[in-house]
Short mmCIF file of C-alpha atoms in Angstrom, two decimals:
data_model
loop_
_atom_site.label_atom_id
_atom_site.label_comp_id
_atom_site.label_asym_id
_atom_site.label_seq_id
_atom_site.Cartn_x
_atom_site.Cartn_y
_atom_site.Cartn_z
CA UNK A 53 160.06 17.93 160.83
CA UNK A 54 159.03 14.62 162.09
CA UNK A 55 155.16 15.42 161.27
CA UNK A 56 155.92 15.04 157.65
CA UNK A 57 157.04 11.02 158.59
CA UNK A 58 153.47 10.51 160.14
CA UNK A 59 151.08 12.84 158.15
CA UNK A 60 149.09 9.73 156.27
CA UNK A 61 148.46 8.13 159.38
CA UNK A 62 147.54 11.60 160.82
CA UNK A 63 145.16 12.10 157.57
CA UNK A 64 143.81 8.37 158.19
CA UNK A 65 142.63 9.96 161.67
CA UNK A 66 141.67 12.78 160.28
CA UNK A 67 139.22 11.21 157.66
CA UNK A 68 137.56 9.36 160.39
CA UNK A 69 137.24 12.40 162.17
CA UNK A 70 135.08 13.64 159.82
CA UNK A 71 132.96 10.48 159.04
CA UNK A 72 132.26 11.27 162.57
CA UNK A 73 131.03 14.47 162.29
CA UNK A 74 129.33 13.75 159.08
CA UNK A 75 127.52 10.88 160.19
CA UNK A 76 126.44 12.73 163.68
CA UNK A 77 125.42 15.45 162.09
CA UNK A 78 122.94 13.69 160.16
CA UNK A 79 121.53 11.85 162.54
CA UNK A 80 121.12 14.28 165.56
CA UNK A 81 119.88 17.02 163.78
CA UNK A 82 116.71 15.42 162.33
CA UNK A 83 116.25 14.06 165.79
CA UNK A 84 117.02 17.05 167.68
CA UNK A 85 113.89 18.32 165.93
CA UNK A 86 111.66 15.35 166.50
CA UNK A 87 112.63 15.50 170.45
CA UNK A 88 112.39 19.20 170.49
CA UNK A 89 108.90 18.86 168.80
CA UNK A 90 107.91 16.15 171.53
CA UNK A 91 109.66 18.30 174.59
CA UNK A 92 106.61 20.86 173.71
CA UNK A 93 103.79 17.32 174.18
CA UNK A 94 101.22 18.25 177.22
CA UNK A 95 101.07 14.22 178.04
CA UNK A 96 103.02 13.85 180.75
CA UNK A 97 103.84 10.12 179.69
CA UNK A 98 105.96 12.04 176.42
CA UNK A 99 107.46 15.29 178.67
CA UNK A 100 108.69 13.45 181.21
CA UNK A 101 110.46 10.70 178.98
CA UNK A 102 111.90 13.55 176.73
CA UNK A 103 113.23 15.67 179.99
CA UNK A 104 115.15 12.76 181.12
CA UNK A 105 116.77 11.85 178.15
CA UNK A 106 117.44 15.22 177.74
CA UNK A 107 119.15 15.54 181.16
CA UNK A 108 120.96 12.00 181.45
CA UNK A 109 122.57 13.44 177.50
CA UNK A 110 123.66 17.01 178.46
CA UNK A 111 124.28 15.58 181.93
CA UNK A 112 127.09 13.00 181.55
CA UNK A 113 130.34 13.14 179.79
CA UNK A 114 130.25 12.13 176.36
CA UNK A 115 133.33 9.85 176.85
CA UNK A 116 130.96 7.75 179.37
CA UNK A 117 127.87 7.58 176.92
CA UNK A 118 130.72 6.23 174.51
CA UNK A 119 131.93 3.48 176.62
CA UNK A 120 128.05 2.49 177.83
CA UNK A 121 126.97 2.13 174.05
CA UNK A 122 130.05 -0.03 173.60
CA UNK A 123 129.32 -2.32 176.51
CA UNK A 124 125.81 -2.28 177.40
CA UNK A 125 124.20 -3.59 174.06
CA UNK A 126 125.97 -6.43 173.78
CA UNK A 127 126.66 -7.79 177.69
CA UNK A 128 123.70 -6.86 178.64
CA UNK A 129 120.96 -6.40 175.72
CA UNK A 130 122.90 -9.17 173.97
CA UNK A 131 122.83 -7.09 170.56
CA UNK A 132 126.10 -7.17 169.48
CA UNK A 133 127.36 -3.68 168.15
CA UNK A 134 130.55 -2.55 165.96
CA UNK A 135 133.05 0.14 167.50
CA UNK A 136 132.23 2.47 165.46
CA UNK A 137 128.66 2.20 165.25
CA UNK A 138 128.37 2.20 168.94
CA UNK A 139 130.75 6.06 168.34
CA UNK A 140 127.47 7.09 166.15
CA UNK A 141 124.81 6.16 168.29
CA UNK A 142 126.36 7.77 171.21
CA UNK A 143 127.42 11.23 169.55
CA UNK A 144 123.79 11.21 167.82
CA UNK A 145 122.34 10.69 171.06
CA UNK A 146 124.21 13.11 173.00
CA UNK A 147 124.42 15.96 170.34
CA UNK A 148 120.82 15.18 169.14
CA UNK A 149 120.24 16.69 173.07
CA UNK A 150 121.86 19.79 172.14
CA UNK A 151 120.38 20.45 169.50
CA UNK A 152 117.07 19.89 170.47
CA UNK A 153 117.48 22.47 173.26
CA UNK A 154 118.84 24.99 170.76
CA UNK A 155 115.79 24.10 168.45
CA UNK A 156 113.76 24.68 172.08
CA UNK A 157 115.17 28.15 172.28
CA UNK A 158 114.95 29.12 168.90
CA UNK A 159 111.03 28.18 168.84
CA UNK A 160 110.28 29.81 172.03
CA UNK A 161 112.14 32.61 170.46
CA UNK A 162 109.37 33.61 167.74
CA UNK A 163 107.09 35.78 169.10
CA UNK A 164 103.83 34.46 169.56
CA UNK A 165 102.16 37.06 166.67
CA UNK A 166 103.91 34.84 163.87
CA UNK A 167 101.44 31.51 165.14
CA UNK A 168 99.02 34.12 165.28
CA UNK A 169 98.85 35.87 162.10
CA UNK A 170 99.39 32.09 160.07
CA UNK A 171 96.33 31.04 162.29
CA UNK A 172 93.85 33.92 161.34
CA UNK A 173 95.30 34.17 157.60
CA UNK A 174 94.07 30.71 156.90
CA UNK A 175 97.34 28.76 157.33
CA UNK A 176 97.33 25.16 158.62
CA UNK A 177 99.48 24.99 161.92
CA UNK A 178 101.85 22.82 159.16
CA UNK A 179 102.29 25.69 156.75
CA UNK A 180 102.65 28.33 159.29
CA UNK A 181 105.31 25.84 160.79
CA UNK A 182 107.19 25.60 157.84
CA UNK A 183 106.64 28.35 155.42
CA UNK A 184 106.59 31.15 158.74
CA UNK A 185 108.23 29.88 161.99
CA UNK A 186 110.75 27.36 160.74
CA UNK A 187 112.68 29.85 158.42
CA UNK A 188 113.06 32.30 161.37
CA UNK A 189 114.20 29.37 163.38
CA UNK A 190 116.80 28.43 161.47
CA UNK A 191 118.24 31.38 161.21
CA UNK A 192 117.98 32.29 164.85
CA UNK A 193 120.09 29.00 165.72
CA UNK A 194 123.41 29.59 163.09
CA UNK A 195 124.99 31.03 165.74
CA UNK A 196 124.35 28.21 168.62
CA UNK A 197 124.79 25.47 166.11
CA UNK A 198 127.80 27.03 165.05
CA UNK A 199 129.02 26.54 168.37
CA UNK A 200 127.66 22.40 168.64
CA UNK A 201 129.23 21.71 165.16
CA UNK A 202 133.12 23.06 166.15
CA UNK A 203 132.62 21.49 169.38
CA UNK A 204 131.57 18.02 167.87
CA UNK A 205 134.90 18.43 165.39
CA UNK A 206 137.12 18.64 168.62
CA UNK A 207 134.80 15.41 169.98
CA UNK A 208 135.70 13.48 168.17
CA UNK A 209 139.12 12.87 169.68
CA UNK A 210 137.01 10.94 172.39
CA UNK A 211 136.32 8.15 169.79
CA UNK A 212 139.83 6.76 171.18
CA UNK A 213 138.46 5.60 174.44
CA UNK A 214 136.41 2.48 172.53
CA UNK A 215 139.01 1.85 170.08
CA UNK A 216 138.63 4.12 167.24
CA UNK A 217 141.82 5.21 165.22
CA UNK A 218 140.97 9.19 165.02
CA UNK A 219 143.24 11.91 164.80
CA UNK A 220 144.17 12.54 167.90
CA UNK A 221 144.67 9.13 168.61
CA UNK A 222 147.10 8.76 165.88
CA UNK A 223 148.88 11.80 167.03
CA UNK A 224 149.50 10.61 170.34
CA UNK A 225 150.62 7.61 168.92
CA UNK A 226 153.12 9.38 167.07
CA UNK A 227 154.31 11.44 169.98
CA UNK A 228 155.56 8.38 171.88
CA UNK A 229 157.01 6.59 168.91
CA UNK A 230 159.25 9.55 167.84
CA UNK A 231 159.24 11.41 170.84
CA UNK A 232 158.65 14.46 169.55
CA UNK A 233 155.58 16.83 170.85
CA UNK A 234 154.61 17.82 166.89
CA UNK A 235 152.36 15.11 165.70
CA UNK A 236 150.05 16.57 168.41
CA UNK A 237 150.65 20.52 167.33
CA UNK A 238 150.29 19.11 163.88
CA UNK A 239 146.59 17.29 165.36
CA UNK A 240 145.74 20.62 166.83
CA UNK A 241 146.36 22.67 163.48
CA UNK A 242 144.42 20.28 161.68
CA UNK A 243 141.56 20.79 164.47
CA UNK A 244 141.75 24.41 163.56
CA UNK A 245 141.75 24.02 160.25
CA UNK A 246 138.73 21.93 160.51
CA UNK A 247 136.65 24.35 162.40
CA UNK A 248 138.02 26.84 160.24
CA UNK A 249 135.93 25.77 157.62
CA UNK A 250 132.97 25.02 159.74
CA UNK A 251 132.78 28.54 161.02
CA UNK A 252 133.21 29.64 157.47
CA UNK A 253 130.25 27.59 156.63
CA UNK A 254 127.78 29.08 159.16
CA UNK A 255 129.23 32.13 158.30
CA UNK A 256 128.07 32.29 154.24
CA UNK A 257 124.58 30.38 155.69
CA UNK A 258 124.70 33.59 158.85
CA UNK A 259 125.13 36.08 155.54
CA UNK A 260 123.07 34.81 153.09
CA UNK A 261 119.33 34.98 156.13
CA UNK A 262 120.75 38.86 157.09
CA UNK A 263 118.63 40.38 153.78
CA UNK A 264 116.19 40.81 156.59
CA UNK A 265 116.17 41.95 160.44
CA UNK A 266 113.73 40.27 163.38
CA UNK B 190 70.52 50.74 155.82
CA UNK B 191 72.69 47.94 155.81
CA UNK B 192 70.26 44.41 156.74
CA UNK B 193 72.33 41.17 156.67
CA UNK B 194 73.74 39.93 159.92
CA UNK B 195 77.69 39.43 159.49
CA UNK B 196 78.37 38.41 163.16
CA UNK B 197 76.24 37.17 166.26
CA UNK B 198 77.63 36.38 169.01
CA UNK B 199 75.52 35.30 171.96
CA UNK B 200 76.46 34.59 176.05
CA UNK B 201 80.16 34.65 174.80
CA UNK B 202 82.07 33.83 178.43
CA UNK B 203 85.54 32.88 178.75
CA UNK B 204 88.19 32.99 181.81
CA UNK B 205 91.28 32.37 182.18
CA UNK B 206 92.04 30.17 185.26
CA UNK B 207 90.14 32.19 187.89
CA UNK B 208 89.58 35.30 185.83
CA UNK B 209 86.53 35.88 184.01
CA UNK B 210 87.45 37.52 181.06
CA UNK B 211 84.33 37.69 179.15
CA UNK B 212 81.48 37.37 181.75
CA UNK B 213 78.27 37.01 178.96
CA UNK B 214 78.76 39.10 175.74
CA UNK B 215 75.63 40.04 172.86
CA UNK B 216 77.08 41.41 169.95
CA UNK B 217 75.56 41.69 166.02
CA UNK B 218 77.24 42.85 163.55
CA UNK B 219 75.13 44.11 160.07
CA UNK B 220 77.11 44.26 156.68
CA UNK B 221 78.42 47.61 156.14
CA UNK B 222 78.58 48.73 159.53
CA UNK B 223 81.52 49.76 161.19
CA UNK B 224 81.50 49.02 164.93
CA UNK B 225 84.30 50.43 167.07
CA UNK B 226 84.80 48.86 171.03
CA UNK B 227 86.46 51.07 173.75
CA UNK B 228 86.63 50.47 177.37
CA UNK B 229 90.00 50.02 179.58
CA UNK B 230 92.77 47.65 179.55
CA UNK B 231 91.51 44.24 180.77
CA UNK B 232 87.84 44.79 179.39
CA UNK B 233 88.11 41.99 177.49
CA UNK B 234 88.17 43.79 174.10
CA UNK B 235 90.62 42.04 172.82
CA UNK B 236 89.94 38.52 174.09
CA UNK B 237 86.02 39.02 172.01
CA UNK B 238 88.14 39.76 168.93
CA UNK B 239 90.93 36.96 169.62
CA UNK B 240 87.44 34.56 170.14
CA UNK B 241 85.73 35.19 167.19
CA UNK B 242 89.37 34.71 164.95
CA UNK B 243 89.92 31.43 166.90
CA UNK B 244 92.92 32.70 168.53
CA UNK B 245 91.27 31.47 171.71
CA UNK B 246 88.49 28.76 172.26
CA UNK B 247 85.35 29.91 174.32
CA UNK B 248 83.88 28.54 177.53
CA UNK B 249 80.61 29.15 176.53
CA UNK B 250 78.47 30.73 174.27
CA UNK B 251 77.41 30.90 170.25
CA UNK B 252 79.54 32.30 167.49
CA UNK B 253 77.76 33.10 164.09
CA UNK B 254 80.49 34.26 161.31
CA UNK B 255 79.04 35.04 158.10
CA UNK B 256 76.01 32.80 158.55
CA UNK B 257 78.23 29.96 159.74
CA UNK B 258 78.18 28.58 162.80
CA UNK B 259 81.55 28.48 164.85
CA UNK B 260 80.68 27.20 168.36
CA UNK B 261 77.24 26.63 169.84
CA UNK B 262 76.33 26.03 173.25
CA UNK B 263 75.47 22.27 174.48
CA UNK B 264 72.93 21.23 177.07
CA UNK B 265 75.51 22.11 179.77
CA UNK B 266 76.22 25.65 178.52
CA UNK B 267 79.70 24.89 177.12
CA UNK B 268 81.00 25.83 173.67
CA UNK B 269 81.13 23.41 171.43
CA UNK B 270 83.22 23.88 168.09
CA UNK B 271 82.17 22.86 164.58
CA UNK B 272 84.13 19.92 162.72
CA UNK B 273 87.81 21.19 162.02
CA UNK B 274 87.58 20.55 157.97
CA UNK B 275 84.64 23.91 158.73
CA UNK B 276 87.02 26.06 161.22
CA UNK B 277 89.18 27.15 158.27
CA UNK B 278 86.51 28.30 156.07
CA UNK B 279 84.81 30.51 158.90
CA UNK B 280 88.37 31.93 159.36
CA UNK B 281 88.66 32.97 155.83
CA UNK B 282 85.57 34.86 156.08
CA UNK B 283 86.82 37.58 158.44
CA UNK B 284 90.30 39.08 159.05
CA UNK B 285 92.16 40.65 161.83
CA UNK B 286 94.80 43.17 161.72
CA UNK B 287 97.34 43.12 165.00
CA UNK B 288 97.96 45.66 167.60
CA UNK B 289 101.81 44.83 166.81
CA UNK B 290 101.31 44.38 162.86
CA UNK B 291 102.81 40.65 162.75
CA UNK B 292 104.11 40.83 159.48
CA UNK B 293 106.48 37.96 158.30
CA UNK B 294 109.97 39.49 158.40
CA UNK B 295 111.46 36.72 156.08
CA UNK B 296 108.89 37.99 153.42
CA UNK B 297 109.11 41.07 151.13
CA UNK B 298 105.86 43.51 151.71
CA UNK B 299 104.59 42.18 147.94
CA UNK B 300 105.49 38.44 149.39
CA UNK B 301 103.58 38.94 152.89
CA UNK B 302 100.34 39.78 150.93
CA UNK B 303 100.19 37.33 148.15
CA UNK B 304 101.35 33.99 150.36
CA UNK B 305 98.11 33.75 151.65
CA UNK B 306 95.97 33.61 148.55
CA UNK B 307 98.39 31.42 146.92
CA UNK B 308 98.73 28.76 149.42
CA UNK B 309 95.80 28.66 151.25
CA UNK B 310 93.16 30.15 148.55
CA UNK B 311 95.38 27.98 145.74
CA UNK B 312 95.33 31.03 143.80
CA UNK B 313 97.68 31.04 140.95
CA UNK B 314 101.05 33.26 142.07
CA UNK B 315 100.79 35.95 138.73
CA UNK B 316 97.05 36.48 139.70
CA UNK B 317 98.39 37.27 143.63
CA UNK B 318 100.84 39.55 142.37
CA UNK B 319 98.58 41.61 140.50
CA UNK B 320 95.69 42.26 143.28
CA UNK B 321 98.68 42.80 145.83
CA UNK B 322 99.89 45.51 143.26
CA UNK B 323 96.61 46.85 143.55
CA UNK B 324 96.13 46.49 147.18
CA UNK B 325 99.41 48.04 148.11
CA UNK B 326 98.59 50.99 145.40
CA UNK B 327 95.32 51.71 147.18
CA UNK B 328 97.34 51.45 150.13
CA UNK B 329 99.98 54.04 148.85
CA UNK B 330 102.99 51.26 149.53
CA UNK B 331 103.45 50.50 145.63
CA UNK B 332 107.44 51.40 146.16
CA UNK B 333 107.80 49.43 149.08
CA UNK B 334 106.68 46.00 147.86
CA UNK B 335 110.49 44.73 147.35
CA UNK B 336 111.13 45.56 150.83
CA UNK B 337 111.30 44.16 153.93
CA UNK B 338 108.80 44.57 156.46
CA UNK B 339 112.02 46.21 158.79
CA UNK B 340 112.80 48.57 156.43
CA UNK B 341 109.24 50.29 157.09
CA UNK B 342 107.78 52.49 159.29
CA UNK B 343 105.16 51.45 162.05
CA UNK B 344 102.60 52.79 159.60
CA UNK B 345 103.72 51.66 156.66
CA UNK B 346 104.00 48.27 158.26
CA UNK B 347 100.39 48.56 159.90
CA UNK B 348 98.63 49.51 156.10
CA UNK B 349 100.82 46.66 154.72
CA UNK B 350 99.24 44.10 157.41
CA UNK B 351 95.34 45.73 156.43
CA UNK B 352 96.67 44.96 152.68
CA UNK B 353 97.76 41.62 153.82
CA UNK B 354 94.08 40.88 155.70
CA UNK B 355 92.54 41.91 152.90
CA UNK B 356 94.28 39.67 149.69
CA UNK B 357 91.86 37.08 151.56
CA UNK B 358 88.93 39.23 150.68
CA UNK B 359 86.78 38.51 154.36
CA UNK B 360 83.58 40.16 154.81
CA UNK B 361 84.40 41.58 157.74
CA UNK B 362 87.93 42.62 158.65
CA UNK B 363 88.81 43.45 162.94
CA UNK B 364 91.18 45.45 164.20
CA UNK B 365 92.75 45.00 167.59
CA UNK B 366 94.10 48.21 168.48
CA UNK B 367 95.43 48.84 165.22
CA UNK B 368 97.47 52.65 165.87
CA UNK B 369 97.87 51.80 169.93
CA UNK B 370 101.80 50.81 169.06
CA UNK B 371 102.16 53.91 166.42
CA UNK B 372 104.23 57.20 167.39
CA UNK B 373 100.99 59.38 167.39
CA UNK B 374 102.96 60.73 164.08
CA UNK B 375 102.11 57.74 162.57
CA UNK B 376 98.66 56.74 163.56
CA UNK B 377 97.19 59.25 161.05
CA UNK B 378 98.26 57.44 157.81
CA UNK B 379 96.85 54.54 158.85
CA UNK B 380 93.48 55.86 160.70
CA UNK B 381 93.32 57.00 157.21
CA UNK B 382 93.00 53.34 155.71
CA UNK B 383 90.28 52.76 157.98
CA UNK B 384 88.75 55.85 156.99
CA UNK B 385 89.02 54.87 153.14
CA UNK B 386 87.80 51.22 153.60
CA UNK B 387 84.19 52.72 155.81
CA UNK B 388 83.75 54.88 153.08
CA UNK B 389 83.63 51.39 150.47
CA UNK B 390 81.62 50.15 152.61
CA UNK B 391 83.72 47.84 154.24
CA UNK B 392 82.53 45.58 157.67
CA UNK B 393 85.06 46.32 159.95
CA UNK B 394 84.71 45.97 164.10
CA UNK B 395 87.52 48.13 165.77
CA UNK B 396 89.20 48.03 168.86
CA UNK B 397 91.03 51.48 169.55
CA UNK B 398 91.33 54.38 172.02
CA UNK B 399 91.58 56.70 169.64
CA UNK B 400 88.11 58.25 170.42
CA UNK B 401 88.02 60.95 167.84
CA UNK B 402 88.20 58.32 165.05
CA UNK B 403 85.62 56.24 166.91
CA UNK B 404 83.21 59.51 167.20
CA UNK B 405 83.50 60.31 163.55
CA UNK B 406 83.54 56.66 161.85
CA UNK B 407 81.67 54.71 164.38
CA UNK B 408 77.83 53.89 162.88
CA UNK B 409 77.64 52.45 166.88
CA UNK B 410 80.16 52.45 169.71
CA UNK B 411 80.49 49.41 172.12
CA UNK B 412 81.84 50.20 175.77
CA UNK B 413 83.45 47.45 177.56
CA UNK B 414 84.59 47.10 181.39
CA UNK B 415 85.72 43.84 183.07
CA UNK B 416 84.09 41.31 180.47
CA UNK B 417 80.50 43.09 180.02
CA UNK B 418 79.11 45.49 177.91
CA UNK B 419 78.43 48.29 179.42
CA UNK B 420 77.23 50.44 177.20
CA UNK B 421 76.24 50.84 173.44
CA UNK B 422 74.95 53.02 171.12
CA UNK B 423 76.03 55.55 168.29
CA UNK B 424 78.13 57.88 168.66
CA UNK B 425 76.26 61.03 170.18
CA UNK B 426 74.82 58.32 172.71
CA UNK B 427 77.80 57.52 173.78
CA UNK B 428 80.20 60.00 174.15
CA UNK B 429 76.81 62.01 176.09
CA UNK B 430 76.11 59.21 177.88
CA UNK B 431 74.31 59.37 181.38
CA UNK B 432 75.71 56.06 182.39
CA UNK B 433 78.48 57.22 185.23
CA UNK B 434 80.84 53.85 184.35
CA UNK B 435 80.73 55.64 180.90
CA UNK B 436 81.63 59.47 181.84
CA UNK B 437 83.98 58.30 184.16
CA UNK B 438 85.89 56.33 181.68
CA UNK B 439 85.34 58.88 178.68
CA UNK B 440 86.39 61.77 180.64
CA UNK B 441 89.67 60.62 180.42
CA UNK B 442 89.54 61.35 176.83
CA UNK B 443 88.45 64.82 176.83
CA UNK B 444 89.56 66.73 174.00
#
């Protein structure tokens, strides 16, 4: 098989692949729950900010967000910005969106009471945020996030359109030099290998929160 | 005859948008006395509880908890709250147990009651344990406080929220329709709580439409309809009242 040939450079991809993912990952998910936080602001001059952002995100293809973050800061801000550092900006942005919205729903999911009884039992609205609401947050949301972290893994493919050598890159790459349709099979069981392991994650992290119900 | 004044509140009003919840409310409570409030849905029975735990700010009006001031009127009639660093400490003073129990599902029944104490009251975690051992003894839950608050029943659940209210030792502890969302099965076990704590003496205001426990517990009964008091007076006032709002709303109840 030709994929054994072209397996490093498929494994180069696949490294940055995950950079990728790591890298977005830590970045959208802190500020998924700072935007999420502001999304609930009464001031008008934070919602409507926050709503935008939110829509012009989850309202464009990622692949356009990519090539805007290339181009705009430097021809037009004049800040000059590396190829792959324009790739994190633009998946931090756009999944730091999503996940703000599933933050959103997982909030809004807590029944009022929980506030409630943290409120009249003497909490602060800070310890009833984290010690009572955010633990039944989090584990409302595995299943969403789930979702946002094997769709970020399969993503990252559109890193190729401002010049980043990712997996599927490479495997296209392959498939013209050897003209043979397996270094792109080979991408796509690497893919599912990849989210294999993700959805194994979430579900330990789903297993270990289910000692309890509601 | 119990003599210290536990709770005053005076022209309590409060609406919501265009509806007048609470339309100007008198109530004093005296240590030791256990007050019980019945009246339809919409009375406002609920709001006058969720007021005086700070689940909702007033329009206008004074709130006195435990000889602390919570909100006094100002020259224009509106409620004006003490200084936040205060709000916490009037809190502590009084508890309120929930129509729908609101217990923290993530927590076990022993870790529901001491959380509180530890992290608000800075008590040390061993000393929690031990009065929630006691609490959920008196409370007949000792063998449930590994457990989770689903693995219980409504009433179990319900007595483990009064245990949970009272870890914070308040001197006067509300109920807001504590049995309403109990299979009538249930509503005896923890009717029976309620019955315990009157008998030590306990301040409790309650909120029910069970009327049989508010005949035979009640030292005075409080009838509500759309945001006034109608009526109040002990029990044999009451439930013979001449006041037709009254009958009409009692005769419901008949037993």
């Amino acid at each position: 098989m030709v994929t054994f040939q072209i397996l490093p450079y498929l494994l180069e991809g696949t490294w940055r692949a995950l950079q990728i993912f790591v890298l977005t990952l830590v970045f959208s998910i802190p500020l998924g729950i700072v935007v999420a936080r502001l999304r609930q602001s009464t001031l008008r001059v934070i919602q409507l900010p926050v709503r935008f952002y939110l829509l012009i995100m989850r309202g464009t293809p990622l692949i356009l967000q990519l090539i805007f973050f290339m181009y705009f800061p430097p021809f037009v801000l004049g800040i000059p910005i590396g190829r792959f550092s324009a790739v994190i900006l633009a998946f931090s942005l756009n999944y730091a969106a999503y996940f703000a919205e599933i933050f959103r729903g997982g909030l809004e999911s807590i029944p009022r009471g929980q506030f409630e009884a943290g409120h009249v039992l003497g909490f602060t609205s800070g310890q009833t945020f984290t010690r009572i609401v955010l633990p039944q947050v989090i584990k409302r949301i595995l299943p969403p996030s789930a979702s946002e972290a094997m769709t970020l893994v399969k993503d990252t493919a559109l890193a190729q359109i401002i010049g980043v050598a990712e997996l599927f890159r490479a495997a296209q790459n392959s498939t013209s030099r050897l003209v043979s349709i397996e270094p792109i099979i080979a991408a796509g069981v690497i893919y599912l290998i990849l989210n294999s392991l993700v959805a194994l994650v979430f579900s330990r992290f789903e297993k270990k929160l289910s000692y309890y119900r509601h | 005859m119990p003599s210290d004044i536990v709770l005053s509140v005076e022209n309590l009003a409060k609406r919501f948008g265009t509806l007048e919840v609470l339309k100007s409310i008198h109530l004093t409570v005296h240590r030791g006395e256990v007050v019980v409030i019945i009246g339809p849905s919409g009375s406002g029975k609920s709001t006058l509880l969720r007021l005086i735990n700070q689940l909702e700010l007033a329009d206008s009006g004074n709130i006195t908890v435990g000889g602390q001031v919570l909100c006094k009127n100002d020259p224009h009639g509106r409620s004006v709250y003490v200084a936040k660093a205060d709000l916490k400490a009037i809190q502590l003073k009084i508890g309120l147990v929930f129509q729908s129990f609101n217990l923290f599902p993530h927590f076990t029944i022993e870790r529901n009651i001491t959380e509180a104490p530890v992290h608000v009251l800075g008590q040390p975690v061993a000393e929690a344990k031990t009065k929630a051992a006691a609490l959920l003894k008196k409370l007949g839950l000792s063998e449930k406080a590994q457990n989770y608050p689903f693995q219980l029943s409504g009433g179990q659940q319900q007595r483990a929220a009064i245990a949970r209210a009272l870890a914070l030792e308040p001197e006067v502890l509300f109920f807001d329709e504590p049995t309403s969302a109990l299979d009538p099965e249930l509503t005896g076990e923890v009717l029976k709580v309620i019955r315990q704590l009157a008998a030590e003496h306990m301040t409790m205001v309650v909120v029910t439409h069970e009327m049989a426990f508010a005949r035979e517990l009640a030292d005075r009964i409080i009838f509500m309809d759309q945001g006034v008091i109608i009526e109040e007076g002990t029990p044999e006032q009451v439930f013979n009242s001449t006041h037709e709002r009254t009958r009409q709303f009692l005769r419901h109840y008949s037993e």
